[in-house]
CSV table of C-alpha atoms in Angstrom, one decimal:
chain,number,residue,atom,x,y,z
N,286,ARG,CA,3.7,23.0,19.2
N,287,LEU,CA,0.1,24.0,18.6
N,288,GLU,CA,-1.1,22.8,22.0
N,289,ASP,CA,1.7,24.8,23.6
N,290,GLU,CA,0.7,27.9,21.7
N,291,VAL,CA,-2.9,27.5,22.6
N,292,GLU,CA,-2.1,27.0,26.3
N,293,ALA,CA,0.1,30.1,26.2
N,294,GLY,CA,-2.7,32.2,24.7
N,295,GLU,CA,-0.6,32.8,21.6
N,296,VAL,CA,-3.2,31.1,19.4
N,297,ARG,CA,-7.0,31.3,20.0
N,298,GLY,CA,-9.8,29.2,18.6
N,299,GLY,CA,-11.6,29.5,15.3
N,300,GLU,CA,-10.0,30.6,12.2
N,301,GLU,CA,-6.7,31.6,13.9
N,302,MET,CA,-6.2,28.1,15.2
N,303,ARG,CA,-7.1,26.6,11.8
N,304,GLU,CA,-4.6,28.7,10.0
N,305,ARG,CA,-1.9,28.0,12.5
N,306,LEU,CA,-2.5,24.2,12.3
N,307,ILE,CA,-2.2,24.4,8.5
N,308,GLU,CA,1.1,26.2,8.9
N,309,LEU,CA,2.4,23.6,11.3
N,310,LEU,CA,1.3,20.7,9.1
N,311,ALA,CA,3.0,22.4,6.1
N,312,GLU,CA,6.3,22.4,8.0
N,313,THR,CA,6.3,18.6,8.1
N,314,ALA,CA,8.3,18.4,4.9
N,315,THR,CA,11.5,16.7,4.0
N,316,PRO,CA,14.5,18.8,3.0
N,317,GLU,CA,13.6,17.9,-0.6
N,318,GLY,CA,10.3,19.5,-0.1
N,319,GLU,CA,8.3,16.3,-0.2
N,320,LEU,CA,5.3,16.8,2.1
N,321,ARG,CA,4.9,14.2,4.9
N,322,ILE,CA,1.2,15.1,5.2
N,323,ASP,CA,-0.5,15.4,1.8
N,324,LEU,CA,-2.2,18.6,1.1
N,325,SER,CA,-5.4,16.9,0.0
N,326,ALA,CA,-5.7,15.3,3.4
N,327,ARG,CA,-5.3,18.4,5.4
N,328,PRO,CA,-8.6,20.5,5.0
N,329,ALA,CA,-10.9,17.8,6.3
N,330,VAL,CA,-8.7,16.9,9.2
N,331,VAL,CA,-8.2,20.6,10.2
N,332,ARG,CA,-12.0,21.3,9.9
N,333,ARG,CA,-12.9,18.4,12.1
N,334,LEU,CA,-10.4,19.3,14.7
N,335,GLU,CA,-11.5,22.9,14.6
N,336,ASP,CA,-15.2,22.0,15.0
N,337,GLU,CA,-14.4,19.7,17.9
N,338,VAL,CA,-12.4,22.3,19.7
N,339,GLU,CA,-15.1,24.9,19.3
N,340,ALA,CA,-17.7,22.4,20.5
N,341,GLY,CA,-15.7,21.8,23.6
N,342,GLU,CA,-15.1,18.2,22.7
N,343,VAL,CA,-11.4,18.7,22.4
N,344,ARG,CA,-9.3,20.9,24.7
N,345,GLY,CA,-5.8,22.2,24.3
N,346,GLY,CA,-2.5,20.5,25.1
N,347,GLU,CA,-2.1,16.7,24.9
N,348,ASP,CA,-5.8,16.2,24.2
N,349,MET,CA,-5.5,18.2,21.0
N,350,ARG,CA,-2.4,16.3,19.9
N,351,GLU,CA,-3.9,12.9,20.5
N,352,ARG,CA,-7.1,13.8,18.6
N,353,LEU,CA,-5.0,15.0,15.7
N,354,ILE,CA,-3.2,11.7,15.7
N,355,GLU,CA,-6.5,9.9,15.7
N,356,LEU,CA,-7.8,11.9,12.8
N,357,LEU,CA,-4.7,11.4,10.7
N,358,ALA,CA,-4.8,7.6,11.4
N,359,GLU,CA,-8.5,7.6,10.3
N,360,THR,CA,-7.5,9.3,7.1
N,361,ALA,CA,-4.9,6.6,6.4
N,362,THR,CA,-7.3,3.7,6.9
N,363,PRO,CA,-10.4,4.1,4.7
N,364,GLU,CA,-13.1,1.7,5.7
N,365,GLY,CA,-10.8,0.6,8.6
N,366,GLU,CA,-9.8,-2.6,6.8
N,367,LEU,CA,-6.1,-3.4,6.9
N,368,ARG,CA,-6.2,-7.1,6.8
N,369,ILE,CA,-5.3,-9.0,3.7
N,370,ASP,CA,-8.1,-11.4,3.0
N,371,LEU,CA,-6.8,-14.9,2.1
N,372,SER,CA,-9.8,-16.8,3.5
N,373,ALA,CA,-10.9,-18.3,0.2
N,374,LYS,CA,-9.5,-21.7,-0.8
N,375,SER,CA,-6.6,-21.2,-3.2
N,376,ALA,CA,-7.0,-17.4,-2.6
N,377,VAL,CA,-5.5,-15.4,-5.4
N,378,LEU,CA,-3.3,-12.4,-4.5
N,379,MET,CA,-2.5,-10.3,-7.5
N,380,VAL,CA,0.3,-7.8,-7.2
N,381,VAL,CA,0.7,-4.8,-9.6
N,382,GLY,CA,3.1,-1.9,-9.8
N,383,VAL,CA,5.8,-0.3,-12.0
N,384,ASN,CA,9.3,-1.7,-12.3
N,385,GLY,CA,11.7,-0.4,-9.7
N,386,THR,CA,9.2,-0.2,-6.8
N,387,GLY,CA,10.3,-3.4,-5.2
N,388,LYS,CA,7.3,-5.4,-6.4
N,389,THR,CA,9.1,-8.7,-7.0
N,390,THR,CA,11.0,-8.5,-3.7
N,391,THR,CA,7.7,-7.7,-2.0
N,392,ILE,CA,6.1,-10.8,-3.5
N,393,GLY,CA,9.0,-12.9,-2.4
N,394,LYS,CA,8.7,-11.6,1.2
N,395,ILE,CA,5.0,-12.1,1.3
N,396,ALA,CA,5.4,-15.7,0.1
N,397,TRP,CA,8.1,-16.3,2.7
N,398,HIS,CA,5.9,-15.0,5.6
N,399,LEU,CA,2.8,-16.9,4.5
N,400,GLN,CA,4.8,-20.1,4.0
N,401,HIS,CA,7.0,-20.0,7.1
N,402,GLU,CA,5.2,-17.9,9.7
N,403,LEU,CA,1.6,-18.9,8.9
N,404,GLY,CA,2.2,-22.4,7.6
N,405,LEU,CA,0.3,-21.8,4.4
N,406,ASP,CA,1.0,-23.7,1.1
N,407,VAL,CA,1.9,-20.9,-1.4
N,408,ILE,CA,2.3,-21.0,-5.2
N,409,VAL,CA,3.9,-18.1,-7.0
N,410,GLY,CA,2.9,-17.2,-10.6
N,411,ALA,CA,5.7,-15.4,-12.5
N,412,ALA,CA,3.3,-13.6,-14.9
N,413,ASP,CA,5.8,-10.7,-15.5
N,414,THR,CA,7.0,-12.6,-18.6
N,415,TYR,CA,8.5,-9.5,-20.2
N,416,ARG,CA,11.4,-9.2,-17.8
N,417,ALA,CA,13.6,-12.2,-17.5
N,418,ALA,CA,15.3,-10.7,-14.4
N,419,ALA,CA,12.0,-10.6,-12.6
N,420,VAL,CA,11.3,-14.2,-13.2
N,421,GLU,CA,14.8,-15.2,-12.0
N,422,GLN,CA,14.5,-13.1,-8.9
N,423,LEU,CA,11.1,-14.5,-8.1
N,424,ALA,CA,12.5,-18.0,-8.6
N,425,GLU,CA,15.2,-17.3,-6.1
N,426,TRP,CA,12.6,-16.0,-3.6
N,427,ALA,CA,10.4,-19.1,-4.2
N,428,GLU,CA,13.3,-21.4,-3.5
N,429,ARG,CA,14.1,-19.5,-0.3
N,430,ALA,CA,10.5,-19.6,0.8
N,431,GLY,CA,10.2,-23.3,-0.1
N,432,CYS,CA,7.2,-22.7,-2.4
N,433,GLN,CA,6.4,-23.8,-5.9
N,434,ILE,CA,6.8,-21.3,-8.8
N,435,VAL,CA,4.9,-21.4,-12.1
N,436,LYS,CA,6.8,-19.8,-15.0
N,437,GLY,CA,6.1,-19.3,-18.7
N,438,THR,CA,8.4,-18.5,-21.6
N,439,GLU,CA,10.1,-15.1,-21.9
N,440,GLY,CA,7.7,-12.7,-23.6
N,441,GLY,CA,4.9,-15.2,-23.4
N,442,ASP,CA,1.3,-14.8,-22.4
N,443,PRO,CA,0.9,-13.6,-18.8
N,444,GLY,CA,-2.6,-14.8,-18.7
N,445,ALA,CA,-1.5,-18.3,-19.5
N,446,VAL,CA,1.0,-18.2,-16.6
N,447,ALA,CA,-1.7,-16.9,-14.2
N,448,PHE,CA,-4.1,-19.7,-15.4
N,449,ASP,CA,-1.4,-22.4,-14.9
N,450,ALA,CA,-0.6,-21.0,-11.4
N,451,VAL,CA,-4.3,-21.1,-10.3
N,452,ALA,CA,-4.7,-24.6,-11.9
N,453,ALA,CA,-1.7,-25.9,-10.0
N,454,ALA,CA,-3.1,-24.5,-6.7
N,455,GLN,CA,-6.4,-26.1,-7.3
N,456,ALA,CA,-4.8,-29.4,-8.2
N,457,ARG,CA,-2.9,-29.6,-4.9
N,458,ASN,CA,-5.3,-27.7,-2.7
N,459,ALA,CA,-2.7,-24.9,-2.1
N,460,ASP,CA,-3.8,-22.1,0.2
N,461,VAL,CA,-2.6,-19.0,-1.7
N,462,VAL,CA,-1.5,-18.1,-5.2
N,463,ILE,CA,0.5,-14.9,-5.5
N,464,CYS,CA,0.6,-13.6,-9.1
N,465,ASP,CA,3.2,-11.2,-10.2
N,466,THR,CA,2.4,-8.9,-13.2
N,467,ALA,CA,4.2,-6.8,-15.7
N,468,GLY,CA,5.4,-3.4,-14.6
N,469,ARG,CA,6.3,-2.1,-18.0
N,470,LEU,CA,5.2,-2.6,-21.6
N,471,HIS,CA,5.7,-0.5,-24.7
N,472,THR,CA,2.6,1.6,-23.9
N,473,LYS,CA,0.4,2.2,-20.8
N,474,ASP,CA,-2.6,0.9,-22.8
N,475,ASN,CA,-0.7,-2.4,-23.4
N,476,LEU,CA,0.1,-2.7,-19.8
N,477,MET,CA,-3.4,-2.1,-18.6
N,478,ASP,CA,-4.8,-4.5,-21.3
N,479,GLU,CA,-2.5,-7.2,-19.9
N,480,LEU,CA,-3.7,-6.6,-16.4
N,481,LEU,CA,-7.3,-6.8,-17.4
N,482,LYS,CA,-6.6,-10.1,-19.2
N,483,VAL,CA,-5.0,-11.6,-16.2
N,484,ARG,CA,-7.9,-10.6,-14.0
N,485,ARG,CA,-10.4,-12.1,-16.5
N,486,VAL,CA,-8.5,-15.3,-16.7
N,487,VAL,CA,-8.3,-15.9,-12.9
N,488,SER,CA,-11.9,-14.7,-12.3
N,489,LYS,CA,-13.2,-17.3,-14.7
N,490,GLN,CA,-11.2,-20.1,-12.9
N,491,LEU,CA,-12.1,-19.2,-9.4
N,492,ASP,CA,-15.1,-17.3,-7.8
N,493,GLY,CA,-14.1,-14.0,-6.5
N,494,ALA,CA,-10.5,-14.1,-7.9
N,495,PRO,CA,-8.4,-12.2,-7.6
N,496,HIS,CA,-9.4,-12.0,-3.9
N,497,GLU,CA,-6.9,-9.2,-3.2
N,498,THR,CA,-5.0,-6.9,-5.5
N,499,LEU,CA,-2.1,-5.0,-4.0
N,500,VAL,CA,-0.3,-2.1,-5.7
N,501,VAL,CA,3.3,-1.6,-4.7
N,502,ILE,CA,4.4,2.0,-4.5
N,503,ASP,CA,7.9,3.4,-3.9
N,504,ALA,CA,7.4,5.8,-1.0
N,505,THR,CA,10.2,8.0,-2.2
N,506,THR,CA,8.3,9.0,-5.4
N,507,GLY,CA,5.7,11.1,-3.5
N,508,GLN,CA,2.8,12.3,-5.6
N,509,ASN,CA,4.0,10.3,-8.6
N,510,GLY,CA,3.3,7.2,-6.5
N,511,VAL,CA,-0.2,8.4,-6.0
N,512,ARG,CA,-0.7,8.8,-9.7
N,513,GLN,CA,0.6,5.3,-10.2
N,514,ALA,CA,-1.8,3.9,-7.7
N,515,LYS,CA,-4.7,5.7,-9.4
N,516,ALA,CA,-3.7,4.4,-12.8
N,517,PHE,CA,-3.5,0.8,-11.7
N,518,GLY,CA,-6.7,1.2,-9.6
N,519,GLU,CA,-8.6,2.2,-12.7
N,520,VAL,CA,-8.2,-1.3,-14.3
N,521,ALA,CA,-7.1,-3.6,-11.5
N,522,GLU,CA,-9.6,-2.9,-8.8
N,523,VAL,CA,-6.9,-2.4,-6.2
N,524,THR,CA,-7.8,-3.4,-2.7
N,525,GLY,CA,-4.7,-2.1,-0.9
N,526,ALA,CA,-1.3,-0.6,-1.2
N,527,VAL,CA,2.2,-1.7,-0.2
N,528,LEU,CA,4.6,1.2,0.5
N,529,THR,CA,8.3,0.2,0.0
N,530,LYS,CA,11.5,2.0,0.7
N,531,LEU,CA,9.9,3.7,3.7
N,532,ASP,CA,12.8,4.3,6.0
N,533,GLY,CA,11.0,7.0,8.0
N,534,SER,CA,7.7,8.8,8.2
N,535,ALA,CA,9.1,11.8,6.2
N,536,LYS,CA,8.6,9.7,3.0
N,537,GLY,CA,5.3,8.3,4.1
N,538,GLY,CA,2.9,11.2,3.5
N,539,VAL,CA,2.0,9.3,0.3
N,540,ALA,CA,0.1,6.9,2.6
N,541,LEU,CA,-2.3,9.7,3.5
N,542,ALA,CA,-2.6,10.8,-0.1
N,543,ILE,CA,-3.4,7.3,-1.4
N,544,SER,CA,-6.0,6.8,1.3
N,545,SER,CA,-7.6,10.2,1.2
N,546,GLU,CA,-7.6,10.6,-2.6
N,547,LEU,CA,-8.2,7.0,-3.8
N,548,GLY,CA,-9.9,5.3,-0.8
N,549,ILE,CA,-7.2,2.6,-0.8
N,550,PRO,CA,-5.8,1.5,2.5
N,551,VAL,CA,-2.1,0.9,2.9
N,552,LYS,CA,-1.8,-2.7,4.2
N,553,LEU,CA,1.9,-3.4,4.3
N,554,ILE,CA,5.1,-1.3,4.5
N,555,GLY,CA,8.7,-2.2,3.5
N,556,ILE,CA,11.3,-0.4,5.5
N,557,GLY,CA,14.4,-2.3,4.5
N,558,GLU,CA,15.8,-5.3,2.7
N,559,SER,CA,15.5,-8.1,5.3
N,560,LEU,CA,12.5,-10.4,5.6
N,561,GLU,CA,11.5,-8.7,8.9
N,562,ASP,CA,11.3,-5.3,7.2
N,563,LEU,CA,8.0,-6.1,5.5
N,564,ARG,CA,5.3,-5.5,8.1
N,565,PRO,CA,1.7,-4.6,8.5
N,566,PHE,CA,0.9,-0.9,8.3
N,567,ASP,CA,0.1,0.6,11.8
N,568,ALA,CA,-1.9,3.8,11.1
N,569,GLU,CA,-1.7,5.2,14.6
N,570,GLN,CA,2.0,4.6,14.9
N,571,PHE,CA,2.5,6.2,11.5
N,572,ALA,CA,0.4,9.3,12.4
N,573,ARG,CA,2.2,9.7,15.7
N,574,ALA,CA,5.6,9.5,13.9
N,575,LEU,CA,4.4,12.2,11.4
N,576,LEU,CA,3.9,14.6,14.3
N,577,THR,CA,6.9,13.8,16.4
N,578,GLU,CA,9.8,13.4,13.9
């Protein structure tokens, strides 16, 4: 729409174009009012596009639209690294997030893909010992994926489970350990203390562990999801995010918020319940959908 208005002479350069672009981006909201494009990500994108138009680097029409897509994609990919690094032997992938985000299901799907599609030997550590249902669900996924699961006693020490999982991986030269963690304790401080303990345990066992720490965020929670990612990032040294329940870009503005505010790239997205519905995050495709839906 902006390129059409520029070509028709309805919008000129400078401040007028900047204000109109902000208006159009503001219209990319769901009926519930959840912004597709997070407010914090807009000013820098708008300023860069405005500067490039005024410098003659970007012209109206399709050129402007494509450049806006590029800028939004850049915002969603800080440092440009979207690959999950599992290059270390017995690489430890720690997964954090609150209950209800789809964390356990995400772990199961990752395990299945690594085991079946990449041919890696995977061990799953059920370190969310405070929720029996999570352990049972993870055991079902492990059986489905054909990978070993290491469990502890209900309400037991999560650090001990993580230790045993890494030890099992080292003993059989397994390629990857995926470690589930608690998503809810009596207080936030208890939860974060447990995460720190799990990190300390695995880091003493294996150099560089955990090699990746993914936070699972429910895309439908909007800014609350950003706050969750920030809280976990403060103690867990999160390296990437997984967005679940993302059945369209209208719920995905949180990807830009997480990236622009926290500097954490979205690495995987879940758009449904089937195994194939967990896929790598494509920033350009995502940005294009934001502007075309």
